[in-house]
XYZ file of C-alpha atoms in Angstrom:
314
model
C 38.621 -228.849 169.820
C 34.950 -229.246 168.195
C 35.502 -229.175 164.380
C 32.888 -230.499 161.709
C 34.161 -230.546 158.350
C 30.355 -230.474 157.139
C 29.819 -226.939 159.433
C 32.923 -225.546 157.871
C 32.077 -226.398 154.271
C 28.501 -225.124 154.590
C 26.902 -223.658 158.257
C 29.766 -220.808 158.126
C 28.398 -219.524 154.945
C 25.041 -219.013 156.473
C 26.322 -217.299 159.323
C 28.818 -215.057 157.244
C 25.796 -214.050 154.868
C 26.397 -216.063 151.972
C 22.951 -218.089 152.425
C 21.678 -216.954 149.245
C 24.908 -217.750 146.984
C 24.677 -220.466 144.374
C 26.405 -223.641 145.886
C 25.378 -226.060 143.302
C 24.151 -225.911 139.635
C 22.810 -229.471 138.004
C 20.597 -229.621 134.833
C 20.218 -225.735 134.796
C 18.767 -225.938 138.248
C 20.394 -223.887 141.237
C 20.327 -224.634 144.600
C 21.680 -222.087 147.437
C 23.427 -222.739 150.431
C 20.648 -222.291 152.577
C 18.478 -224.824 150.557
C 21.557 -227.215 150.512
C 21.412 -227.284 154.017
C 17.966 -228.147 154.291
C 19.079 -230.978 152.258
C 21.836 -231.851 154.865
C 19.005 -231.950 157.502
C 16.724 -234.022 155.709
C 19.704 -236.657 155.339
C 20.006 -236.143 159.032
C 16.252 -236.686 159.724
C 16.764 -239.906 157.351
C 19.498 -241.213 159.074
C 18.088 -240.724 162.613
C 14.842 -242.158 161.481
C 16.813 -245.615 160.082
C 18.431 -245.677 163.106
C 22.120 -244.995 161.873
C 24.329 -243.156 164.384
C 27.925 -241.205 164.676
C 30.577 -243.868 163.896
C 28.363 -245.766 161.671
C 29.375 -245.957 157.524
C 26.712 -245.348 155.073
C 27.666 -246.374 151.287
C 27.562 -244.230 148.558
C 26.695 -245.349 145.098
C 25.167 -241.902 143.673
C 25.171 -239.811 140.399
C 26.870 -236.525 140.585
C 23.733 -234.426 141.461
C 22.186 -232.584 144.360
C 21.703 -235.982 146.347
C 25.257 -236.632 146.529
C 26.881 -233.490 148.470
C 23.732 -233.443 150.528
C 24.196 -237.129 151.632
C 27.859 -236.418 152.137
C 27.879 -233.396 154.129
C 24.686 -234.894 155.852
C 26.687 -237.925 157.151
C 29.687 -235.793 158.139
C 27.085 -233.188 160.189
C 26.228 -236.509 162.254
C 29.070 -237.642 162.817
C 28.517 -240.393 160.165
C 30.831 -241.834 157.888
C 30.331 -241.809 154.442
C 31.523 -243.868 151.898
C 31.363 -242.727 147.919
C 32.165 -245.844 145.649
C 32.763 -245.949 142.006
C 29.790 -245.651 139.689
C 31.642 -247.434 137.310
C 31.619 -250.800 139.467
C 28.610 -253.324 139.405
C 26.721 -255.724 141.968
C 29.353 -258.277 143.165
C 32.578 -255.563 143.005
C 30.320 -253.298 145.050
C 28.844 -256.084 147.503
C 32.535 -256.781 148.202
C 33.950 -253.269 148.957
C 30.796 -252.384 151.012
C 31.157 -255.627 153.028
C 34.851 -254.649 153.701
C 33.509 -251.099 154.997
C 31.153 -252.866 157.496
C 28.366 -250.047 156.059
C 24.822 -250.419 157.641
C 23.279 -248.357 154.914
C 23.394 -247.912 151.252
C 22.668 -244.869 149.369
C 21.770 -245.522 145.709
C 20.840 -243.633 142.277
C 18.203 -245.231 140.411
C 20.498 -245.914 137.874
C 22.394 -247.990 139.679
C 19.712 -249.889 141.570
C 19.663 -253.121 139.543
C 23.026 -253.701 141.210
C 20.901 -253.474 144.568
C 20.488 -257.337 145.053
C 23.961 -258.552 144.486
C 25.359 -255.819 146.615
C 22.861 -257.090 149.421
C 23.775 -260.573 148.840
C 27.580 -259.743 149.587
C 27.242 -257.222 152.188
C 25.534 -258.776 155.618
C 26.342 -255.556 157.509
C 23.605 -253.658 155.064
C 19.890 -253.346 156.818
C 18.512 -250.439 155.268
C 18.777 -249.231 151.249
C 17.723 -245.790 150.304
C 16.839 -245.527 146.247
C 16.769 -241.843 144.711
C 14.369 -242.791 142.384
C 12.095 -245.481 141.319
C 12.333 -248.480 143.955
C 10.765 -250.622 141.007
C 13.821 -250.900 139.482
C 15.204 -252.852 142.229
C 16.382 -256.417 141.599
C 15.725 -258.385 144.476
C 18.159 -260.087 146.658
C 17.486 -264.157 146.827
C 17.557 -265.384 150.491
C 17.945 -261.849 152.187
C 15.693 -259.020 152.898
C 17.012 -255.242 153.831
C 14.516 -252.247 154.447
C 13.937 -250.742 150.931
C 12.963 -246.628 151.217
C 12.626 -244.178 148.729
C 14.773 -240.747 148.989
C 11.730 -238.710 147.562
C 9.370 -240.285 150.749
C 12.283 -239.003 153.328
C 11.028 -235.839 153.443
C 11.469 -234.516 157.033
C 13.509 -230.986 157.209
C 13.799 -230.156 160.908
C 16.984 -228.691 162.001
C 19.588 -231.073 163.147
C 22.712 -229.984 165.491
C 26.376 -230.552 164.251
C 27.813 -233.660 165.540
C 30.167 -233.404 168.639
C 33.184 -234.044 166.409
C 37.013 -232.993 166.389
C 39.567 -232.552 163.289
C 40.455 -235.856 164.429
C 37.429 -238.036 164.257
C 36.592 -240.084 161.597
C 35.183 -238.624 158.737
C 34.893 -240.346 155.241
C 36.506 -243.547 153.346
C 37.579 -243.414 150.017
C 38.467 -246.786 148.226
C 41.632 -247.246 146.185
C 41.200 -248.332 142.434
C 42.425 -251.775 142.949
C 44.965 -251.443 140.649
C 47.483 -253.188 142.971
C 45.203 -255.303 144.191
C 41.865 -255.406 146.291
C 40.923 -251.966 146.809
C 41.500 -250.719 149.960
C 39.463 -248.507 152.094
C 41.612 -244.995 153.028
C 39.961 -243.442 156.151
C 40.216 -239.567 156.124
C 39.497 -237.174 159.384
C 37.250 -234.353 159.878
C 40.227 -231.867 159.250
C 41.346 -233.486 155.990
C 38.988 -231.557 153.749
C 40.098 -228.355 154.557
C 43.752 -229.401 154.721
C 43.562 -229.894 150.482
C 41.632 -226.368 150.336
C 44.232 -224.348 152.173
C 47.094 -225.839 151.012
C 46.074 -226.094 147.579
C 42.577 -224.482 146.543
C 43.550 -221.353 148.003
C 46.913 -221.147 147.690
C 47.592 -222.285 144.025
C 44.225 -221.785 142.547
C 43.580 -218.811 144.581
C 39.639 -219.866 144.734
C 37.048 -217.247 145.705
C 33.313 -216.865 145.892
C 32.671 -216.062 142.349
C 34.656 -219.064 140.965
C 32.361 -221.688 139.414
C 33.882 -225.116 139.195
C 33.476 -227.983 136.706
C 35.321 -231.365 136.857
C 34.970 -233.954 134.278
C 36.361 -236.413 137.395
C 33.407 -237.472 139.321
C 32.820 -236.966 143.035
C 33.325 -240.453 144.261
C 37.076 -239.750 143.023
C 39.271 -238.107 145.497
C 39.909 -235.507 142.343
C 36.590 -234.830 141.762
C 35.636 -234.626 145.781
C 38.046 -231.640 145.584
C 37.257 -230.511 142.223
C 33.272 -230.294 143.196
C 33.130 -230.357 146.841
C 35.631 -229.155 148.891
C 37.193 -226.092 146.952
C 33.893 -224.608 145.972
C 32.286 -225.046 149.666
C 35.680 -224.166 150.709
C 34.759 -220.426 149.851
C 31.102 -220.061 148.871
C 31.803 -221.065 145.251
C 29.528 -222.994 142.781
C 29.876 -226.322 141.838
C 28.673 -227.705 138.803
C 27.490 -231.281 138.588
C 26.740 -233.502 135.818
C 25.438 -236.791 136.481
C 26.042 -238.372 133.400
C 28.949 -239.942 131.869
C 31.114 -237.263 130.500
C 32.147 -237.393 126.526
C 33.643 -234.598 124.881
C 31.044 -233.167 122.852
C 28.591 -233.057 125.949
C 31.318 -231.208 128.484
C 31.703 -228.546 125.860
C 28.299 -228.208 125.648
C 28.230 -227.739 129.692
C 30.913 -225.302 129.439
C 29.284 -223.118 127.194
C 26.411 -223.147 128.816
C 27.584 -223.015 132.425
C 30.769 -220.844 132.024
C 32.863 -222.132 134.772
C 35.862 -220.359 136.196
C 37.951 -223.212 136.683
C 37.909 -226.487 134.902
C 39.164 -229.986 135.895
C 39.802 -232.966 133.866
C 42.460 -235.590 133.311
C 45.406 -235.380 130.276
C 43.482 -238.206 128.054
C 40.023 -236.456 128.080
C 41.519 -233.259 127.489
C 43.501 -234.370 124.753
C 39.881 -235.783 123.483
C 38.378 -232.286 123.904
C 41.222 -230.964 121.374
C 40.608 -233.732 119.044
C 37.026 -232.380 118.505
C 38.186 -228.848 117.450
C 36.085 -226.905 119.814
C 35.418 -222.694 119.124
C 38.182 -221.283 121.271
C 35.404 -218.989 122.544
C 33.848 -222.032 124.222
C 36.488 -221.835 126.801
C 36.808 -217.984 127.418
C 35.501 -218.227 131.047
C 38.071 -220.471 132.204
C 41.211 -219.090 134.233
C 42.691 -222.009 134.667
C 42.208 -225.675 133.693
C 43.391 -228.091 136.085
C 44.700 -232.011 135.153
C 45.662 -235.002 137.253
C 45.256 -238.823 137.156
C 48.048 -239.372 134.383
C 51.175 -237.445 133.097
C 50.127 -234.625 131.130
C 51.951 -234.667 127.346
C 53.521 -231.124 126.930
C 51.856 -230.821 123.636
C 48.585 -231.233 125.164
C 49.524 -228.892 127.918
C 50.538 -226.329 125.636
C 47.475 -226.660 122.928
C 44.702 -226.583 125.515
C 46.146 -223.387 126.964
C 46.483 -221.952 123.584
C 42.762 -222.935 122.733
C 41.504 -221.764 126.439
C 43.803 -218.804 126.866
C 44.550 -220.073 129.919
C 46.928 -222.165 132.246
C 46.807 -225.668 132.437
C 47.996 -226.946 135.600
C 48.936 -230.429 136.181
């Protein structure tokens, strides 16, 4: 049976009258579901122009901004397999993982463009690099060249069809952290994204279109991908994205400015927030805090629930 995760997460909302709802908030800028679909078509146009076809892998070393959901969903919608990678890794380590994935194209934010030379040297299958920012920041790779493109120059936004995929079709890869050895590529099917929304976001968090989702964990983590893409887009809600590395002070300002209803954090970061002594009113909009990634001390759970006036779910 035909099924495409990007169509379920995005196209469905336009078909059901939610085109004007805000899909993404980033640095004070709102992007509606209709505008996000236009960006997804732009990605599909770029993939076609670069010769990337269904089944090919596209590596992503991308900040948490509009570029991430655009490329992730654009790849899925074309039957291409996005491979989001840790923005905390650098050149050679990224190159080894990208080589393992067999990715033919790399999309990289300007902040990480200095790693491109090392990546290209280690990943022989790469033929194209798309830089979201100034390509002048790219350090050349000795002895090997790839086609370098600037995301700002790839502007074609003509409508593209949804790929002929099913729920069992390959969708995306996520690499393990490497704590037990070499990072391993974990392959996911198109049906897997909706499964997490149906079995957790819907039944446990009872998410709805008026929810605003703010995650400390970045999108390249499985935890962050659910928090900031799958869960909000499953119901036509709003993902609040922040490209920079999270700090307690920065997240507190973001919560105050964006007033999320669901807040996602690690137990350690939640404890760091408590250490800053924030004003309880900062978290007045939050109806639940969700932690993951490590054990949650009972004292942290109790103190943050008292501070926010909302449950802390682990």
